[in-house]
GROMACS .gro file of C-alpha atoms in nm:
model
  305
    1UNK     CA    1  11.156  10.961   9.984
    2UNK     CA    2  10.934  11.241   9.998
    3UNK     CA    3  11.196  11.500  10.113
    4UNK     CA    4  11.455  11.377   9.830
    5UNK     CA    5  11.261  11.163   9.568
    6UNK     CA    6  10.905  11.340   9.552
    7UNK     CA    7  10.995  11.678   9.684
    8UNK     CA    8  10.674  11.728   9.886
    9UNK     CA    9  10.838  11.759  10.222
   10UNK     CA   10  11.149  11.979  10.322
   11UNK     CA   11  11.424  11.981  10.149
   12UNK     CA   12  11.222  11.990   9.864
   13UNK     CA   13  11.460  11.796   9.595
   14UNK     CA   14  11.326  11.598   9.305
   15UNK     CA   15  11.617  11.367   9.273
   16UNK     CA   16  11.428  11.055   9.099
   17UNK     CA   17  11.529  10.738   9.178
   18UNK     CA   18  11.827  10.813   9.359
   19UNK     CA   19  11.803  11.060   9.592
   20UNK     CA   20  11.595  10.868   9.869
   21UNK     CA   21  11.840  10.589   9.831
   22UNK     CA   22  12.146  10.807   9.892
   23UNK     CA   23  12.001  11.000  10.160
   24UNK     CA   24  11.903  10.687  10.354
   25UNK     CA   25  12.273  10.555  10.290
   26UNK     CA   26  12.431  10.878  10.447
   27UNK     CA   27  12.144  10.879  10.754
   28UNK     CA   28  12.279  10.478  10.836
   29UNK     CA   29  12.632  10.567  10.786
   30UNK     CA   30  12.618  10.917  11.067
   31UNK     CA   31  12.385  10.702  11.268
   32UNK     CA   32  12.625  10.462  11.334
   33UNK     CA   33  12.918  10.700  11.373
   34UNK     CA   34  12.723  10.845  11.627
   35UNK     CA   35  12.608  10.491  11.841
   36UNK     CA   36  13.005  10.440  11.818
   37UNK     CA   37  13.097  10.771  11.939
   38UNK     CA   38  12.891  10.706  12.268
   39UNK     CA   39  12.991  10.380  12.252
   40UNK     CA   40  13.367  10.493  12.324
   41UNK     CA   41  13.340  10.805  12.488
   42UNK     CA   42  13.048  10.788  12.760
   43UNK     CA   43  12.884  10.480  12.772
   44UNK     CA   44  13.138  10.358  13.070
   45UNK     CA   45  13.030  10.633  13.277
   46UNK     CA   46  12.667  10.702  13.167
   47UNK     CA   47  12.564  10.352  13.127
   48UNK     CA   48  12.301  10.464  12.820
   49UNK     CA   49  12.150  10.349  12.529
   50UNK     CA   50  12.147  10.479  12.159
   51UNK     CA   51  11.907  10.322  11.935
   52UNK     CA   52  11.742  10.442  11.587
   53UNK     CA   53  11.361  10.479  11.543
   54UNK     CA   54  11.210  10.361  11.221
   55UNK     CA   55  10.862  10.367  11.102
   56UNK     CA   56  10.677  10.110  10.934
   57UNK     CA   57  10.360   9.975  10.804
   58UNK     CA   58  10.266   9.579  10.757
   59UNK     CA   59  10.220   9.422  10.461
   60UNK     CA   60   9.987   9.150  10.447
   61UNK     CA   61   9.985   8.936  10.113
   62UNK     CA   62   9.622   8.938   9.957
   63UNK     CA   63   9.645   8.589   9.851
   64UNK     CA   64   9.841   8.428  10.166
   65UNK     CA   65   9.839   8.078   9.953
   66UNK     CA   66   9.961   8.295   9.674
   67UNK     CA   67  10.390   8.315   9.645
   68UNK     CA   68  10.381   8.616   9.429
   69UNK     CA   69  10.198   8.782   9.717
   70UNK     CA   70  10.394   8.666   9.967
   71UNK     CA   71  10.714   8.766   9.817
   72UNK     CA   72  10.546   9.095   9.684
   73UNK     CA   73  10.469   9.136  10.050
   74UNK     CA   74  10.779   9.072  10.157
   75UNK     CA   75  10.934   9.315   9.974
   76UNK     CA   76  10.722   9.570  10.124
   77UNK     CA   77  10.858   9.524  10.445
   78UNK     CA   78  11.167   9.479  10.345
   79UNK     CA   79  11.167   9.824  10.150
   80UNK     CA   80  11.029   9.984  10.433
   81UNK     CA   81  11.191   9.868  10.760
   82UNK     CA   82  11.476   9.606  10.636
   83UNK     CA   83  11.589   9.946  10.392
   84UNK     CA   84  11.737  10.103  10.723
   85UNK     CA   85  11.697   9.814  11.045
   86UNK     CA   86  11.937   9.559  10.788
   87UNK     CA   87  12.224   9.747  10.771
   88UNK     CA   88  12.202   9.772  11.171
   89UNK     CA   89  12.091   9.442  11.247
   90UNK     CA   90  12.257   9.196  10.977
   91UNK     CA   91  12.492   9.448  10.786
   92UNK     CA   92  12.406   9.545  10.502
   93UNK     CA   93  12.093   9.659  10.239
   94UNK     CA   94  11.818   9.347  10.206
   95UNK     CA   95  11.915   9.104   9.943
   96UNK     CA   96  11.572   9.186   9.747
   97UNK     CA   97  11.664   9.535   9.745
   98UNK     CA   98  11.977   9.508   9.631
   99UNK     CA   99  11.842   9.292   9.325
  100UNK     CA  100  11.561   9.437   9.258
  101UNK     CA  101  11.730   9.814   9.236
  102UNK     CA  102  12.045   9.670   9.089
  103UNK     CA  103  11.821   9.496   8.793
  104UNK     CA  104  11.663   9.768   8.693
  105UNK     CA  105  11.933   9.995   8.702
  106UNK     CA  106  12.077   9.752   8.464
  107UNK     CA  107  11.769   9.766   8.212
  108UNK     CA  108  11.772  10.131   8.259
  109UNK     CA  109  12.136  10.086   8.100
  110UNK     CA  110  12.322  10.275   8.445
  111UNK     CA  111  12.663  10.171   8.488
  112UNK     CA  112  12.603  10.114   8.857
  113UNK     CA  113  12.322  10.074   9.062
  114UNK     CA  114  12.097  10.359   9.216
  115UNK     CA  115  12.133  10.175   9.561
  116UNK     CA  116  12.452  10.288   9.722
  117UNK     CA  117  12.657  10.005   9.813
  118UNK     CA  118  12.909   9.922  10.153
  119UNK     CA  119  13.256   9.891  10.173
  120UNK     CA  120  13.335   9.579  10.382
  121UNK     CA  121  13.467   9.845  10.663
  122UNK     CA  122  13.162  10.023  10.653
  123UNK     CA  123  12.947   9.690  10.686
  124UNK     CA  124  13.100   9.599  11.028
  125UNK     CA  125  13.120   9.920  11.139
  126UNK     CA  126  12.734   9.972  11.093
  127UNK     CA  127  12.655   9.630  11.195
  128UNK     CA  128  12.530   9.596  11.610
  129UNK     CA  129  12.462  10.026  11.648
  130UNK     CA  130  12.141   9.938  11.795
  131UNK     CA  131  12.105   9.894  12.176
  132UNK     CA  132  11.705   9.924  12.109
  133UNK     CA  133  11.472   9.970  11.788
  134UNK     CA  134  11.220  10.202  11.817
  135UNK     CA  135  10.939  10.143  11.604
  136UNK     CA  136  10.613  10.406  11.493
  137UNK     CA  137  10.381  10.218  11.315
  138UNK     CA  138  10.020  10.311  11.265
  139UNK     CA  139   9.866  10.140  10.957
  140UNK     CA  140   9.886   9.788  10.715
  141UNK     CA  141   9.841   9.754  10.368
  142UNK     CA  142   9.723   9.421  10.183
  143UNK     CA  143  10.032   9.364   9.919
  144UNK     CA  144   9.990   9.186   9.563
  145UNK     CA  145  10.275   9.140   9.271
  146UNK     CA  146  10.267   9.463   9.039
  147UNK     CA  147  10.495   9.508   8.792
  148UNK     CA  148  10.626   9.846   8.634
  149UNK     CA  149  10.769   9.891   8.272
  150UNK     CA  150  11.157   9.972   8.317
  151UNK     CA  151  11.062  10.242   8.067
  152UNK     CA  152  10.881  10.423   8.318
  153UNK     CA  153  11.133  10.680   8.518
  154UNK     CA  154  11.207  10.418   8.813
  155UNK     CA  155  11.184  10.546   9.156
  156UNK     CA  156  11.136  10.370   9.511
  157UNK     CA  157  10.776  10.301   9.465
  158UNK     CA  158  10.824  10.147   9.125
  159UNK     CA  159  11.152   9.943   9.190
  160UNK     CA  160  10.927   9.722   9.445
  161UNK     CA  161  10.712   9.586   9.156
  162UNK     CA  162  10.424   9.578   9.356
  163UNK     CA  163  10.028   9.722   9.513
  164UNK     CA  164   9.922   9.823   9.754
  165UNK     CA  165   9.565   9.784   9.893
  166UNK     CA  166   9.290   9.826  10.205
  167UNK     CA  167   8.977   9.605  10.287
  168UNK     CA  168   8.689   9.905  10.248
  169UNK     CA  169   8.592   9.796  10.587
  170UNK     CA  170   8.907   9.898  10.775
  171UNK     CA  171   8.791  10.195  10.956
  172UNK     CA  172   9.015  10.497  10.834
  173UNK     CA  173   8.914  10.822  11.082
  174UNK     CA  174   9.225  10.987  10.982
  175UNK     CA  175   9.393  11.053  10.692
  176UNK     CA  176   9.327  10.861  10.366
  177UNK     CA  177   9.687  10.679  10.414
  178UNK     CA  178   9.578  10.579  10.798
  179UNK     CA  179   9.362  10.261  10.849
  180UNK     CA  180   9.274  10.071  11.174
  181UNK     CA  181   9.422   9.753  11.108
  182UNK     CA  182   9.543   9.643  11.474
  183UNK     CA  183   9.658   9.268  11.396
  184UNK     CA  184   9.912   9.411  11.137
  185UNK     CA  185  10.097   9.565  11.455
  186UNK     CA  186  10.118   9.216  11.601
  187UNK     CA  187  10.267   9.059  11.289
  188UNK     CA  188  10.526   9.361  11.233
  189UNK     CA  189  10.667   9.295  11.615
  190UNK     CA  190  10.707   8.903  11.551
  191UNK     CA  191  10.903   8.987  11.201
  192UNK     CA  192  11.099   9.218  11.397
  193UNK     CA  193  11.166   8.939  11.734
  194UNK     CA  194  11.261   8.717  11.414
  195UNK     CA  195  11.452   8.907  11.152
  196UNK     CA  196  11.645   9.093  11.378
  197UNK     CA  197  11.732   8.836  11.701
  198UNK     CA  198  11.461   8.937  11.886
  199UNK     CA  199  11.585   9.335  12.024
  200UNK     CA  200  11.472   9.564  12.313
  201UNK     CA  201  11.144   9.749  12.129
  202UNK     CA  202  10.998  10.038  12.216
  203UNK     CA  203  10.707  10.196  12.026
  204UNK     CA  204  10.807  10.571  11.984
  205UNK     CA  205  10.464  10.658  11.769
  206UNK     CA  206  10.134  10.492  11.747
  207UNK     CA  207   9.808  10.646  11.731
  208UNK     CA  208   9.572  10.841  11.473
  209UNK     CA  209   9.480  11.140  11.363
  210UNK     CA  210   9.085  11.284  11.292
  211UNK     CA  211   8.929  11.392  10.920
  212UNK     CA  212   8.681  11.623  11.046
  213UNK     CA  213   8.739  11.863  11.354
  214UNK     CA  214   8.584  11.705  11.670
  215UNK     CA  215   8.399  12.037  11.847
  216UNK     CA  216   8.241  11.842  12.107
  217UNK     CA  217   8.582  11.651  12.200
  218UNK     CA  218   8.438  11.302  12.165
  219UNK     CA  219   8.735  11.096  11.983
  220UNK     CA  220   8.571  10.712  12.068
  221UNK     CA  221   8.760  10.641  11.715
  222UNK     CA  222   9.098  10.755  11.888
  223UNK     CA  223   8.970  10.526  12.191
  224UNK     CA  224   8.875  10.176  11.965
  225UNK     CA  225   9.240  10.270  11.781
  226UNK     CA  226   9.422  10.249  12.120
  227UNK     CA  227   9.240   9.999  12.236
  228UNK     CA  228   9.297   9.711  11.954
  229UNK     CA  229   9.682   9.864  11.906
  230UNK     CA  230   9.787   9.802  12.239
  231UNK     CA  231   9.569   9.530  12.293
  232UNK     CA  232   9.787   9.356  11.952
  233UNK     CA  233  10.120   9.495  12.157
  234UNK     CA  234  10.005   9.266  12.455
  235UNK     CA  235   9.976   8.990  12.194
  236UNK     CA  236  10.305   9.027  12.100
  237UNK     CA  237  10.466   9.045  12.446
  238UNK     CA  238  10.307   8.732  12.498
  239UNK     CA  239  10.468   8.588  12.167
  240UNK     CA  240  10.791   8.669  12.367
  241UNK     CA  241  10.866   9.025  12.166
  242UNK     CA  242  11.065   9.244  12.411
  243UNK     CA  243  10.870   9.538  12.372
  244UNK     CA  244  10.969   9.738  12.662
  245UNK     CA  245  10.758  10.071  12.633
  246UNK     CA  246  10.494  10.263  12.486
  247UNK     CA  247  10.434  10.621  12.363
  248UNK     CA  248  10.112  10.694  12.199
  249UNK     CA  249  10.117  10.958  11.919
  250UNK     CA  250  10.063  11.259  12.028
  251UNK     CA  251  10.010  11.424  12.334
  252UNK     CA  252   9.939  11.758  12.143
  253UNK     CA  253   9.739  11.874  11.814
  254UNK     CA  254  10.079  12.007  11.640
  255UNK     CA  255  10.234  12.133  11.280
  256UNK     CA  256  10.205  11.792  11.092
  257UNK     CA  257  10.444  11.814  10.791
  258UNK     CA  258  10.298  11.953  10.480
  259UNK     CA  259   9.948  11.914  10.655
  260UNK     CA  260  10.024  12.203  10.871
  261UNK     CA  261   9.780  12.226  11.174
  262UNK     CA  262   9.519  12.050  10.981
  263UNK     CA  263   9.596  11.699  11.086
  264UNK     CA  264   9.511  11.655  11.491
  265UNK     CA  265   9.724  11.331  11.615
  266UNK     CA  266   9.666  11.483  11.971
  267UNK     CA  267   9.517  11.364  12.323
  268UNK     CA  268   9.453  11.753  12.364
  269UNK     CA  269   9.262  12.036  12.150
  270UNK     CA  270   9.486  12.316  12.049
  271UNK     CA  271   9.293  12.613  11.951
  272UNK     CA  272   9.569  12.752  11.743
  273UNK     CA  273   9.395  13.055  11.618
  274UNK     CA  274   9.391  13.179  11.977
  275UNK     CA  275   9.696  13.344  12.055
  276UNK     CA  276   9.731  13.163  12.413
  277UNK     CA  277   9.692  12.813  12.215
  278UNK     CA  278   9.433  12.687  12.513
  279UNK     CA  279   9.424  12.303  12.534
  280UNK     CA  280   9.126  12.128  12.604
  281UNK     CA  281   9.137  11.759  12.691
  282UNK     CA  282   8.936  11.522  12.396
  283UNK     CA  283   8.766  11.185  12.576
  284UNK     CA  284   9.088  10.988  12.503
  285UNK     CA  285   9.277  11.165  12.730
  286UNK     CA  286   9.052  11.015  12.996
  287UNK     CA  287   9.096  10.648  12.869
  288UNK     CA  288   9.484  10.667  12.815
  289UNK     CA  289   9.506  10.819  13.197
  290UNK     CA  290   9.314  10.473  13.311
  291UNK     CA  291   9.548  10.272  13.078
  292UNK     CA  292   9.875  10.411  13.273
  293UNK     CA  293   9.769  10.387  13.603
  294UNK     CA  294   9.646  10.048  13.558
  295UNK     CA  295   9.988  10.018  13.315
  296UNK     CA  296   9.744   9.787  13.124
  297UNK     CA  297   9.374   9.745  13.068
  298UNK     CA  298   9.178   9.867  13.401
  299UNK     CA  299   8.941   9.627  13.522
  300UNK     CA  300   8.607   9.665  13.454
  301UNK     CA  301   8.498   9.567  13.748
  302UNK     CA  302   8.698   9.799  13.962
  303UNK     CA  303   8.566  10.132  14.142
  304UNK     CA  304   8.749  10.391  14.044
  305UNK     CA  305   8.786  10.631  14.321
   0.00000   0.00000   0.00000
């Protein structure tokens, strides 16, 4: 979306309301030409596993009594993680998707709609290329019915007819986009265990970043993220999701999109202006090191040597 929709990110192309849509449709179809090519060729002799990673937020409907919100929320997951883990997991685009985008391509008076459709082949083909979903997820939104004018140039963000909001007291240390809403992990891994019959999970990105340049090191923020995130992950694995590992986000300060250097995801200080790039350890590094020896929560009542 923002490489081929809003042009902020690399390759820079402003192709409104279609673009996204068609470069998501070629990444599922080479995705699953590529789970199938390991599937025949090595798999017997490697024994692997090829999954996809997709990241998503949770959408919470402000009004949970409320069916607009529910189904406004709804479609928010749906037009984040059902957009790419449907076709894998159940074969083709979500039903609200293909509505929604084929409806207002109608009003918009296109001949066809600006969601790419499968060929029946192409369906089963894609269908079952997932031996695992990975999943980064770092933040939750609150979700309410919106709806946009089909005069309006129609894009992703307005072909979901809905808005997006945060509780003021959701701590945000990061970027403005990056709240610490922990419970919203919890609810994305049941939808997952329930949409998509339950698959092998493992969290490939999770963490947050800082606004303001931490001299002294002392990233508690980083620490009370982890903390409630995995702590929600635990949750989960006790609601039966089969999430089988972990990876916090990141181990290193590094080039962060359009951000550049400014945006510090990492365990460790870079000083990039040094021309050795020294690393100096921030207080989380501490923490996480206690959370994978114990591979858990340590006990607080335990010496540490």
């Amino acid at each position: 979306e923002k490489g081929y929709e809003t042009g902020e990110h690399a390759p820079g192309l402003k192709l409104g309301g279609c673009g996204a849509y068609k470069a998501a449709h070629h990444i599922i179809k080479a995705h699953a030409k590529v789970w199938h090519s390991y599937n025949n060729t090595w798999r017997s002799e490697q024994q692997g596993m090829v999954g996809i990673s997709l990241t998503s937020g949770w959408g919470e409907p402000v009004d949970p009594h409320s069916q607009t919100d529910r189904d406004a929320a709804e479609r928010y997951i749906q037009f984040h993680l059902g957009w790419f883990a449907n076709p894998i997991y159940r074969g083709d685009y979500p039903e609200i998707m293909k509505n929604y985008i084929g409806r207002k391509s109608a009003q918009q008076g296109l001949g066809t709609s600006r969601l790419p459709t499968f060929s029946v082949q192409e369906k089963t083909y894609i269908k079952g290329t997932s031996d695992f979903l990975g999943i980064g997820h770092f933040t939750t939104r609150y979700v309410l019915q919106k709806s946009f004018p089909f005069l309006q140039v129609s894009g992703y963000h307005t072909d979901r007819d809905l808005a997006e909001l945060v509780d003021p007291k959701w701590p945000a240390p990061g970027p403005k986009w990056l709240y610490s809403v922990p419970w919203g992990f919890r609810r994305l891994l049941n939808f997952i265990k329930t949409q998509y019959g339950n698959p092998l999970i493992y969290v490939t990105e999770n963490g947050v970043s800082e606004k303001v340049q931490c001299t002294q090191l002392c990233d508690e923020w980083r620490i009370e993220y982890l903390k409630g995130y995995i702590n929600e992950i635990l949750k989960a694995l006790n609601d039966g999701v089969k999430v089988k590992g972990y990876t916090a986000w990141s181990l290193l300060d590094k080039f962060e999109w359009n951000k550049g250097f400014s945006e510090r995801f990492g365990f460790y200080h870079i000083d990039f202006k040094n021309k050795n790039k020294p690393r100096y350890p921030k207080a989380s590094v501490d923490y996480y090191k206690r959370i994978i020896s114990a591979n858990g929560f340590p006990n607080p009542r335990e010496v540490m040597s």
